[in-house]
Short mmCIF file of C-alpha atoms in Angstrom, two decimals:
data_model
loop_
_atom_site.label_atom_id
_atom_site.label_comp_id
_atom_site.label_asym_id
_atom_site.label_seq_id
_atom_site.Cartn_x
_atom_site.Cartn_y
_atom_site.Cartn_z
CA MET Z 1 14.98 -57.08 -80.77
CA HIS Z 2 16.99 -56.11 -77.68
CA TYR Z 3 14.88 -55.02 -74.73
CA LYS Z 4 15.38 -54.35 -71.04
CA LEU Z 5 13.89 -56.63 -68.42
CA LEU Z 6 11.93 -54.76 -65.77
CA THR Z 7 11.57 -57.95 -63.77
CA PRO Z 8 12.91 -59.18 -60.42
CA GLY Z 9 15.26 -61.69 -62.13
CA PRO Z 10 16.20 -62.82 -64.67
CA LEU Z 11 17.15 -59.23 -65.26
CA THR Z 12 19.09 -57.01 -67.59
CA THR Z 13 22.82 -57.73 -67.26
CA THR Z 14 25.87 -55.77 -68.38
CA MET Z 15 27.66 -56.61 -71.61
CA THR Z 16 30.73 -57.58 -69.58
CA VAL Z 17 28.72 -60.15 -67.61
CA LYS Z 18 27.43 -61.56 -70.90
CA LYS Z 19 30.95 -61.66 -72.36
CA ALA Z 20 32.22 -63.63 -69.36
CA MET Z 21 30.17 -66.57 -70.68
CA LEU Z 22 32.14 -66.78 -73.92
CA THR Z 23 34.80 -68.98 -72.29
CA ASP Z 24 34.24 -72.73 -71.99
CA GLN Z 25 35.37 -74.30 -68.72
CA CYS Z 26 35.93 -77.83 -67.50
CA THR Z 27 34.36 -78.59 -64.12
CA TRP Z 28 37.44 -80.58 -63.02
CA ASP Z 29 39.91 -77.85 -63.96
CA GLN Z 30 41.80 -76.31 -61.05
CA ASP Z 31 41.25 -72.75 -62.32
CA TYR Z 32 37.51 -73.33 -62.41
CA LYS Z 33 37.47 -74.82 -58.91
CA GLU Z 34 39.35 -71.79 -57.65
CA ILE Z 35 36.68 -69.57 -59.20
CA THR Z 36 34.05 -71.51 -57.24
CA GLN Z 37 36.01 -70.96 -54.03
CA GLU Z 38 36.43 -67.25 -54.74
CA ILE Z 39 32.67 -66.90 -55.24
CA ARG Z 40 32.03 -68.69 -51.96
CA ARG Z 41 34.40 -66.33 -50.12
CA ARG Z 42 32.98 -63.20 -51.72
CA LEU Z 43 29.43 -64.17 -50.77
CA LEU Z 44 30.43 -64.55 -47.13
CA GLU Z 45 31.89 -61.04 -47.22
CA LEU Z 46 28.65 -59.66 -48.67
CA ALA Z 47 26.69 -61.41 -45.93
CA GLU Z 48 28.96 -59.83 -43.28
CA VAL Z 49 29.77 -63.16 -41.68
CA SER Z 50 33.01 -64.89 -40.71
CA ALA Z 51 34.32 -67.94 -42.54
CA LYS Z 52 34.83 -69.54 -39.14
CA GLU Z 53 31.10 -69.48 -38.33
CA TYR Z 54 29.51 -69.63 -41.81
CA THR Z 55 30.05 -71.26 -45.18
CA THR Z 56 28.57 -70.85 -48.66
CA VAL Z 57 27.13 -73.77 -50.58
CA LEU Z 58 26.35 -73.35 -54.28
CA MET Z 59 23.51 -75.48 -55.65
CA GLN Z 60 22.58 -76.14 -59.27
CA GLY Z 61 19.16 -74.88 -60.35
CA SER Z 62 16.96 -71.87 -59.68
CA GLY Z 63 16.33 -70.27 -56.32
CA SER Z 64 13.55 -72.72 -55.54
CA PHE Z 65 16.10 -75.56 -55.82
CA GLY Z 66 18.10 -73.85 -53.09
CA VAL Z 67 15.07 -73.40 -50.85
CA GLU Z 68 14.06 -77.01 -51.31
CA ALA Z 69 17.63 -78.15 -50.65
CA VAL Z 70 17.52 -76.43 -47.27
CA LEU Z 71 14.05 -77.62 -46.29
CA SER Z 72 14.50 -81.21 -47.47
CA SER Z 73 18.03 -81.57 -46.07
CA MET Z 74 18.07 -79.52 -42.88
CA ILE Z 75 14.58 -79.97 -41.42
CA THR Z 76 14.67 -83.34 -39.71
CA SER Z 77 11.80 -85.69 -38.96
CA GLU Z 78 11.88 -84.41 -35.35
CA ASP Z 79 11.53 -80.76 -36.36
CA HIS Z 80 8.37 -78.65 -36.60
CA LEU Z 81 8.67 -75.73 -39.03
CA LEU Z 82 6.69 -72.49 -38.78
CA ILE Z 83 6.31 -70.85 -42.21
CA CYS Z 84 5.46 -67.14 -42.26
CA THR Z 85 3.87 -66.31 -45.59
CA ASN Z 86 2.25 -63.37 -47.34
CA GLY Z 87 2.67 -64.49 -50.93
CA ALA Z 88 3.35 -67.22 -53.45
CA TYR Z 89 6.94 -67.88 -52.41
CA GLY Z 90 6.09 -68.47 -48.78
CA GLN Z 91 3.33 -70.77 -50.01
CA ARG Z 92 5.86 -72.58 -52.18
CA MET Z 93 7.80 -73.44 -49.02
CA ALA Z 94 4.63 -74.96 -47.62
CA THR Z 95 4.15 -77.02 -50.79
CA MET Z 96 7.71 -78.30 -50.50
CA CYS Z 97 7.04 -79.34 -46.92
CA GLN Z 98 3.90 -81.17 -48.00
CA ARG Z 99 5.83 -83.06 -50.68
CA HIS Z 100 8.53 -84.12 -48.21
CA ASN Z 101 6.13 -84.85 -45.33
CA ILE Z 102 7.77 -82.20 -43.16
CA THR Z 103 5.80 -81.21 -40.08
CA HIS Z 104 4.89 -77.57 -40.51
CA THR Z 105 2.46 -74.85 -39.44
CA ILE Z 106 1.53 -71.95 -41.72
CA TYR Z 107 1.19 -68.41 -40.41
CA GLN Z 108 -0.47 -66.56 -43.28
CA VAL Z 109 -1.14 -62.85 -43.52
CA PRO Z 110 -2.68 -60.85 -46.41
CA GLU Z 111 -0.46 -60.12 -49.40
CA ASN Z 112 -0.36 -56.41 -48.53
CA ASP Z 113 0.66 -56.96 -44.90
CA VAL Z 114 3.75 -58.33 -43.15
CA PRO Z 115 4.15 -61.13 -40.59
CA LYS Z 116 4.13 -59.76 -37.04
CA ALA Z 117 6.49 -60.80 -34.25
CA GLU Z 118 3.72 -60.92 -31.64
CA ALA Z 119 1.71 -63.34 -33.78
CA VAL Z 120 4.79 -65.51 -34.22
CA GLN Z 121 5.32 -65.57 -30.46
CA LYS Z 122 1.68 -66.57 -29.89
CA LEU Z 123 2.08 -69.48 -32.32
CA LEU Z 124 5.21 -70.59 -30.47
CA ASN Z 125 3.20 -70.55 -27.25
CA ASP Z 126 0.38 -72.52 -28.89
CA TYR Z 127 2.74 -75.01 -30.56
CA PRO Z 128 5.72 -75.57 -28.26
CA SER Z 129 7.05 -78.26 -30.62
CA ILE Z 130 8.01 -75.61 -33.22
CA SER Z 131 11.78 -75.78 -33.69
CA ALA Z 132 12.35 -73.66 -36.81
CA ILE Z 133 11.01 -70.56 -38.56
CA ALA Z 134 11.14 -69.87 -42.31
CA MET Z 135 10.13 -66.70 -44.10
CA VAL Z 136 10.67 -64.70 -47.29
CA HIS Z 137 12.45 -61.35 -47.04
CA SER Z 138 11.36 -59.70 -50.31
CA GLU Z 139 8.09 -61.28 -51.43
CA THR Z 140 8.08 -60.76 -55.19
CA THR Z 141 4.42 -61.75 -55.41
CA SER Z 142 3.65 -58.16 -54.46
CA GLY Z 143 6.94 -56.35 -53.92
CA ILE Z 144 6.46 -56.10 -50.17
CA LEU Z 145 9.57 -56.15 -47.97
CA ASN Z 146 9.07 -58.20 -44.82
CA GLU Z 147 10.75 -57.12 -41.61
CA LEU Z 148 13.31 -59.58 -40.30
CA ASP Z 149 14.66 -58.03 -37.11
CA GLU Z 150 11.93 -58.80 -34.58
CA ILE Z 151 11.21 -62.30 -35.87
CA ALA Z 152 14.95 -63.00 -35.97
CA ALA Z 153 15.16 -61.93 -32.33
CA ILE Z 154 12.32 -64.30 -31.39
CA ALA Z 155 14.06 -67.16 -33.18
CA LYS Z 156 17.27 -66.43 -31.29
CA VAL Z 157 15.66 -66.13 -27.86
CA ASN Z 158 13.77 -69.40 -28.39
CA ASP Z 159 16.79 -71.19 -29.88
CA LEU Z 160 14.96 -71.86 -33.15
CA LEU Z 161 16.48 -72.51 -36.55
CA PHE Z 162 15.96 -69.39 -38.68
CA ILE Z 163 15.67 -69.81 -42.47
CA VAL Z 164 15.36 -66.80 -44.79
CA ASP Z 165 14.51 -66.80 -48.48
CA ALA Z 166 16.40 -63.66 -49.54
CA MET Z 167 16.09 -64.50 -53.21
CA SER Z 168 15.18 -61.04 -54.45
CA SER Z 169 16.94 -58.99 -51.79
CA PHE Z 170 20.42 -60.34 -51.07
CA GLY Z 171 23.03 -58.14 -52.69
CA GLY Z 172 20.53 -55.34 -53.22
CA ILE Z 173 19.96 -54.15 -49.66
CA PRO Z 174 22.25 -54.14 -46.60
CA LEU Z 175 21.69 -57.37 -44.67
CA ASN Z 176 23.93 -58.44 -41.78
CA VAL Z 177 23.34 -62.20 -41.62
CA SER Z 178 25.49 -62.61 -38.50
CA GLU Z 179 23.68 -59.92 -36.49
CA LEU Z 180 20.31 -61.38 -37.49
CA ASP Z 181 21.63 -64.81 -36.49
CA ILE Z 182 20.22 -66.39 -39.66
CA ASP Z 183 21.06 -70.08 -39.92
CA PHE Z 184 20.33 -70.55 -43.62
CA LEU Z 185 19.92 -67.71 -46.13
CA ILE Z 186 19.06 -68.61 -49.72
CA SER Z 187 19.47 -66.48 -52.83
CA SER Z 188 20.13 -66.89 -56.54
CA SER Z 189 22.66 -66.02 -59.21
CA ASN Z 190 20.21 -64.00 -61.32
CA LYS Z 191 18.87 -61.49 -58.82
CA CYS Z 192 20.43 -58.44 -57.16
CA ILE Z 193 24.02 -59.52 -57.79
CA GLN Z 194 23.03 -59.25 -61.46
CA GLY Z 195 24.30 -62.55 -62.83
CA VAL Z 196 22.39 -64.94 -65.07
CA PRO Z 197 20.17 -67.92 -64.11
CA GLY Z 198 21.73 -71.28 -63.32
CA PHE Z 199 22.41 -71.76 -59.62
CA SER Z 200 21.30 -70.77 -56.16
CA PHE Z 201 23.49 -70.28 -53.13
CA ILE Z 202 22.99 -70.81 -49.43
CA ILE Z 203 24.81 -68.95 -46.67
CA CYS Z 204 24.89 -71.61 -43.93
CA LYS Z 205 25.79 -71.55 -40.28
CA LYS Z 206 28.41 -74.30 -40.18
CA HIS Z 207 27.48 -76.03 -36.93
CA GLU Z 208 23.81 -76.27 -37.95
CA LEU Z 209 24.75 -77.62 -41.38
CA GLU Z 210 27.13 -80.20 -39.96
CA LYS Z 211 24.91 -81.46 -37.16
CA ARG Z 212 22.05 -82.08 -39.63
CA LYS Z 213 23.96 -84.28 -42.04
CA GLY Z 214 22.31 -87.54 -43.01
CA HIS Z 215 18.75 -86.18 -42.99
CA ALA Z 216 18.44 -85.32 -46.70
CA ARG Z 217 15.33 -86.64 -48.41
CA THR Z 218 16.86 -86.37 -51.90
CA LEU Z 219 20.20 -87.12 -53.53
CA SER Z 220 20.65 -84.12 -55.85
CA LEU Z 221 19.51 -81.57 -53.27
CA ASP Z 222 21.53 -82.95 -50.36
CA LEU Z 223 22.93 -79.72 -48.95
CA TYR Z 224 25.42 -81.33 -46.60
CA ASP Z 225 26.87 -83.62 -49.25
CA GLN Z 226 27.20 -80.68 -51.64
CA TYR Z 227 29.04 -78.76 -48.91
CA GLN Z 228 31.32 -81.65 -48.04
CA VAL Z 229 32.49 -82.12 -51.63
CA MET Z 230 32.72 -78.38 -52.38
CA GLU Z 231 34.64 -77.68 -49.19
CA LYS Z 232 37.54 -79.92 -50.26
CA ASP Z 233 38.66 -78.02 -53.35
CA GLY Z 234 35.72 -76.25 -54.99
CA LYS Z 235 34.40 -79.20 -56.99
CA TRP Z 236 30.63 -79.44 -57.40
CA ARG Z 237 29.18 -82.93 -56.86
CA PHE Z 238 27.44 -83.00 -60.22
CA THR Z 239 27.89 -80.98 -63.43
CA SER Z 240 27.77 -77.29 -62.63
CA PRO Z 241 26.52 -74.43 -64.85
CA THR Z 242 30.03 -73.33 -65.83
CA HIS Z 243 29.09 -70.33 -67.97
CA THR Z 244 26.72 -69.04 -65.29
CA VAL Z 245 29.48 -69.36 -62.70
CA LEU Z 246 31.87 -67.28 -64.82
CA ALA Z 247 29.19 -64.64 -65.34
CA PHE Z 248 28.47 -64.56 -61.61
CA LEU Z 249 32.10 -63.92 -60.69
CA GLN Z 250 32.13 -61.01 -63.12
CA ALA Z 251 28.87 -59.73 -61.61
CA LEU Z 252 30.39 -59.90 -58.12
CA LYS Z 253 33.36 -57.84 -59.30
CA GLU Z 254 31.01 -55.28 -60.83
CA LEU Z 255 29.02 -55.04 -57.60
CA GLU Z 256 32.27 -54.21 -55.83
CA LEU Z 257 33.16 -51.60 -58.47
CA GLU Z 258 29.75 -49.97 -58.05
CA GLY Z 259 30.56 -49.40 -54.40
CA GLY Z 260 29.14 -52.54 -52.85
CA ILE Z 261 25.67 -53.34 -51.60
CA GLU Z 262 25.05 -49.90 -50.08
CA GLN Z 263 25.53 -48.12 -53.41
CA ARG Z 264 23.52 -50.67 -55.34
CA TYR Z 265 20.72 -50.36 -52.80
CA LEU Z 266 20.73 -46.58 -53.27
CA ARG Z 267 20.47 -47.01 -57.05
CA TYR Z 268 17.59 -49.48 -56.71
CA LEU Z 269 15.86 -47.23 -54.18
CA THR Z 270 16.23 -44.22 -56.48
CA ASN Z 271 14.83 -46.24 -59.38
CA ASN Z 272 11.90 -47.42 -57.30
CA HIS Z 273 10.98 -44.02 -55.89
CA LEU Z 274 11.11 -42.52 -59.38
CA LEU Z 275 9.05 -45.37 -60.82
CA ARG Z 276 6.30 -44.99 -58.25
CA GLN Z 277 6.31 -41.20 -58.63
CA LYS Z 278 6.02 -41.36 -62.42
CA MET Z 279 3.36 -44.06 -62.34
CA SER Z 280 1.34 -42.06 -59.80
CA GLU Z 281 1.51 -39.04 -62.09
CA LEU Z 282 0.13 -41.25 -64.87
CA GLY Z 283 -2.75 -42.38 -62.65
CA TYR Z 284 -1.54 -45.84 -61.58
CA GLU Z 285 -2.00 -46.88 -57.95
CA THR Z 286 0.35 -49.24 -56.09
CA PHE Z 287 -1.04 -52.35 -54.41
CA ILE Z 288 1.38 -52.09 -51.47
CA GLN Z 289 0.83 -48.97 -49.36
CA LYS Z 290 3.21 -49.86 -46.50
CA HIS Z 291 6.47 -51.84 -46.49
CA GLN Z 292 7.06 -51.39 -50.22
CA GLY Z 293 10.40 -52.93 -51.17
CA PRO Z 294 12.90 -51.27 -53.53
CA PHE Z 295 12.98 -54.13 -56.05
CA ILE Z 296 9.59 -54.64 -57.73
CA THR Z 297 6.23 -52.88 -57.48
CA SER Z 298 2.70 -54.13 -58.11
CA PHE Z 299 0.39 -51.66 -59.82
CA LEU Z 300 -3.39 -52.02 -59.91
CA TYR Z 301 -5.15 -51.97 -63.26
CA PRO Z 302 -6.55 -48.45 -63.74
CA LYS Z 303 -10.33 -48.24 -63.32
CA ASN Z 304 -10.86 -44.86 -64.98
CA ARG Z 305 -9.66 -45.79 -68.47
CA PRO Z 306 -9.56 -48.68 -70.94
CA PHE Z 307 -6.85 -51.18 -70.00
CA ASN Z 308 -5.90 -54.56 -71.44
CA PHE Z 309 -2.78 -56.12 -69.96
CA ASN Z 310 -1.79 -58.08 -73.07
CA ASN Z 311 -1.99 -54.96 -75.20
CA PHE Z 312 -0.10 -52.99 -72.55
CA TYR Z 313 2.59 -55.69 -72.31
CA HIS Z 314 3.17 -55.83 -76.05
CA HIS Z 315 3.20 -52.04 -76.31
CA LEU Z 316 6.01 -51.91 -73.75
CA LYS Z 317 7.90 -54.82 -75.33
CA HIS Z 318 7.65 -53.24 -78.78
CA ASN Z 319 9.23 -50.14 -77.27
CA GLY Z 320 12.06 -51.93 -75.50
CA PHE Z 321 10.82 -53.05 -72.06
CA VAL Z 322 9.45 -56.31 -70.63
CA ILE Z 323 7.45 -56.42 -67.39
CA TYR Z 324 5.71 -59.12 -65.33
CA PRO Z 325 2.00 -59.88 -65.08
CA GLY Z 326 0.45 -59.62 -61.64
CA LYS Z 327 0.53 -62.40 -59.06
CA ILE Z 328 -1.84 -61.01 -56.42
CA SER Z 329 -4.58 -63.53 -55.70
CA ASP Z 330 -7.61 -61.22 -55.65
CA HIS Z 331 -6.57 -58.00 -57.40
CA ASP Z 332 -5.81 -57.30 -61.04
CA CYS Z 333 -2.22 -56.07 -61.12
CA PHE Z 334 0.93 -55.96 -63.16
CA ARG Z 335 4.46 -55.76 -61.78
CA ILE Z 336 7.41 -53.60 -62.75
CA GLY Z 337 10.88 -54.40 -61.45
CA ASN Z 338 13.70 -51.89 -61.25
CA ILE Z 339 16.74 -54.03 -60.44
CA GLY Z 340 19.49 -55.15 -62.79
CA GLU Z 341 21.33 -52.79 -65.12
CA ILE Z 342 18.57 -50.19 -64.85
CA TYR Z 343 19.03 -46.48 -64.17
CA PRO Z 344 16.76 -43.43 -63.71
CA GLU Z 345 16.95 -42.60 -67.42
CA ASP Z 346 15.35 -45.99 -68.12
CA ILE Z 347 12.49 -45.17 -65.75
CA HIS Z 348 11.94 -41.81 -67.44
CA ARG Z 349 11.86 -43.52 -70.83
CA LEU Z 350 9.40 -46.15 -69.54
CA ALA Z 351 7.09 -43.43 -68.21
CA GLU Z 352 7.05 -41.75 -71.63
CA ILE Z 353 6.10 -45.04 -73.29
CA ILE Z 354 3.34 -45.75 -70.77
CA GLU Z 355 1.98 -42.23 -71.23
CA LYS Z 356 1.75 -42.89 -74.97
CA TYR Z 357 -0.11 -46.16 -74.30
CA SER Z 358 -2.59 -44.28 -72.12
CA GLU Z 359 -3.19 -41.78 -74.91
CA VAL Z 360 -3.80 -44.60 -77.43
CA ALA Z 361 -6.05 -46.45 -74.97
CA TYR Z 362 -8.17 -43.35 -74.40
CA VAL Z 363 -8.61 -42.84 -78.14
CA SER Z 364 -9.50 -46.47 -78.79
#
């Protein structure tokens, strides 16, 4: 059965993105290497940065591979990393640091709140050895959208390395990497650009990347070595996900045809507003009350009616939609994403299906 993914990635892709994967490519072929270079250039344009100051490095694996590549390669033994976290993906950064024996301090806030600039500044005062800050932009644990501007400004004023996990936001919301002075921004092929899983990418400030060479704690995730080889002619160090790369180039072209990031953001925002409106009308409450992002929303289990998530999930899947279970630590939730090849008519259809589930649940 064909169904639509209401998830934050992997997500529903266009037929043309799928068809792009029907061609087999050789990783050594010049045409394929030129495709890699075109992708790298296009990503810099989306990030609103200059090729003189920034570069793009593509890295095999999921988004977490990209995050770990940055942390394990670019945070030296002399650095002290401050991790701002309000969800599982910020915590995953901390776990990576533990595995690699990276000196770090965790600034944790509740999953329905955002990290505050004043608290970050206090931690910098308390721990003057802190040399870098890392945070998640769109925390898909809950759907909350963290604010970057004020923390970015603190990083700049204090001359700190600034690392942003923009996995579920880059390409889906305007984000000027140069103005925010982000040193390393990480995202993935299967998120808002609407490609398929297979690689992550890192928008890197060149001088920070180059001055931190030789500090990698792994071979496969050595960000500088990947950059050095890729910079020559577009060759990846090790076997690349060729079909995913072809799909991603097609997805980039389709993003441009849609009108760029601004238009895609407006579509996602429209989807999200409609989703929350329809779910509210059906009696479902959102977990996030402030700072709700436009990509995925956590809904609390209803308390005034029978509800079983597994039954709910299979009801939706049987009717053509797949959603995510909840990931909030102390609340029963489920999550519905609205990115990918999803439009308001899909949200209206989903609401009709959920309304029918509610009717069945009441009867049973």
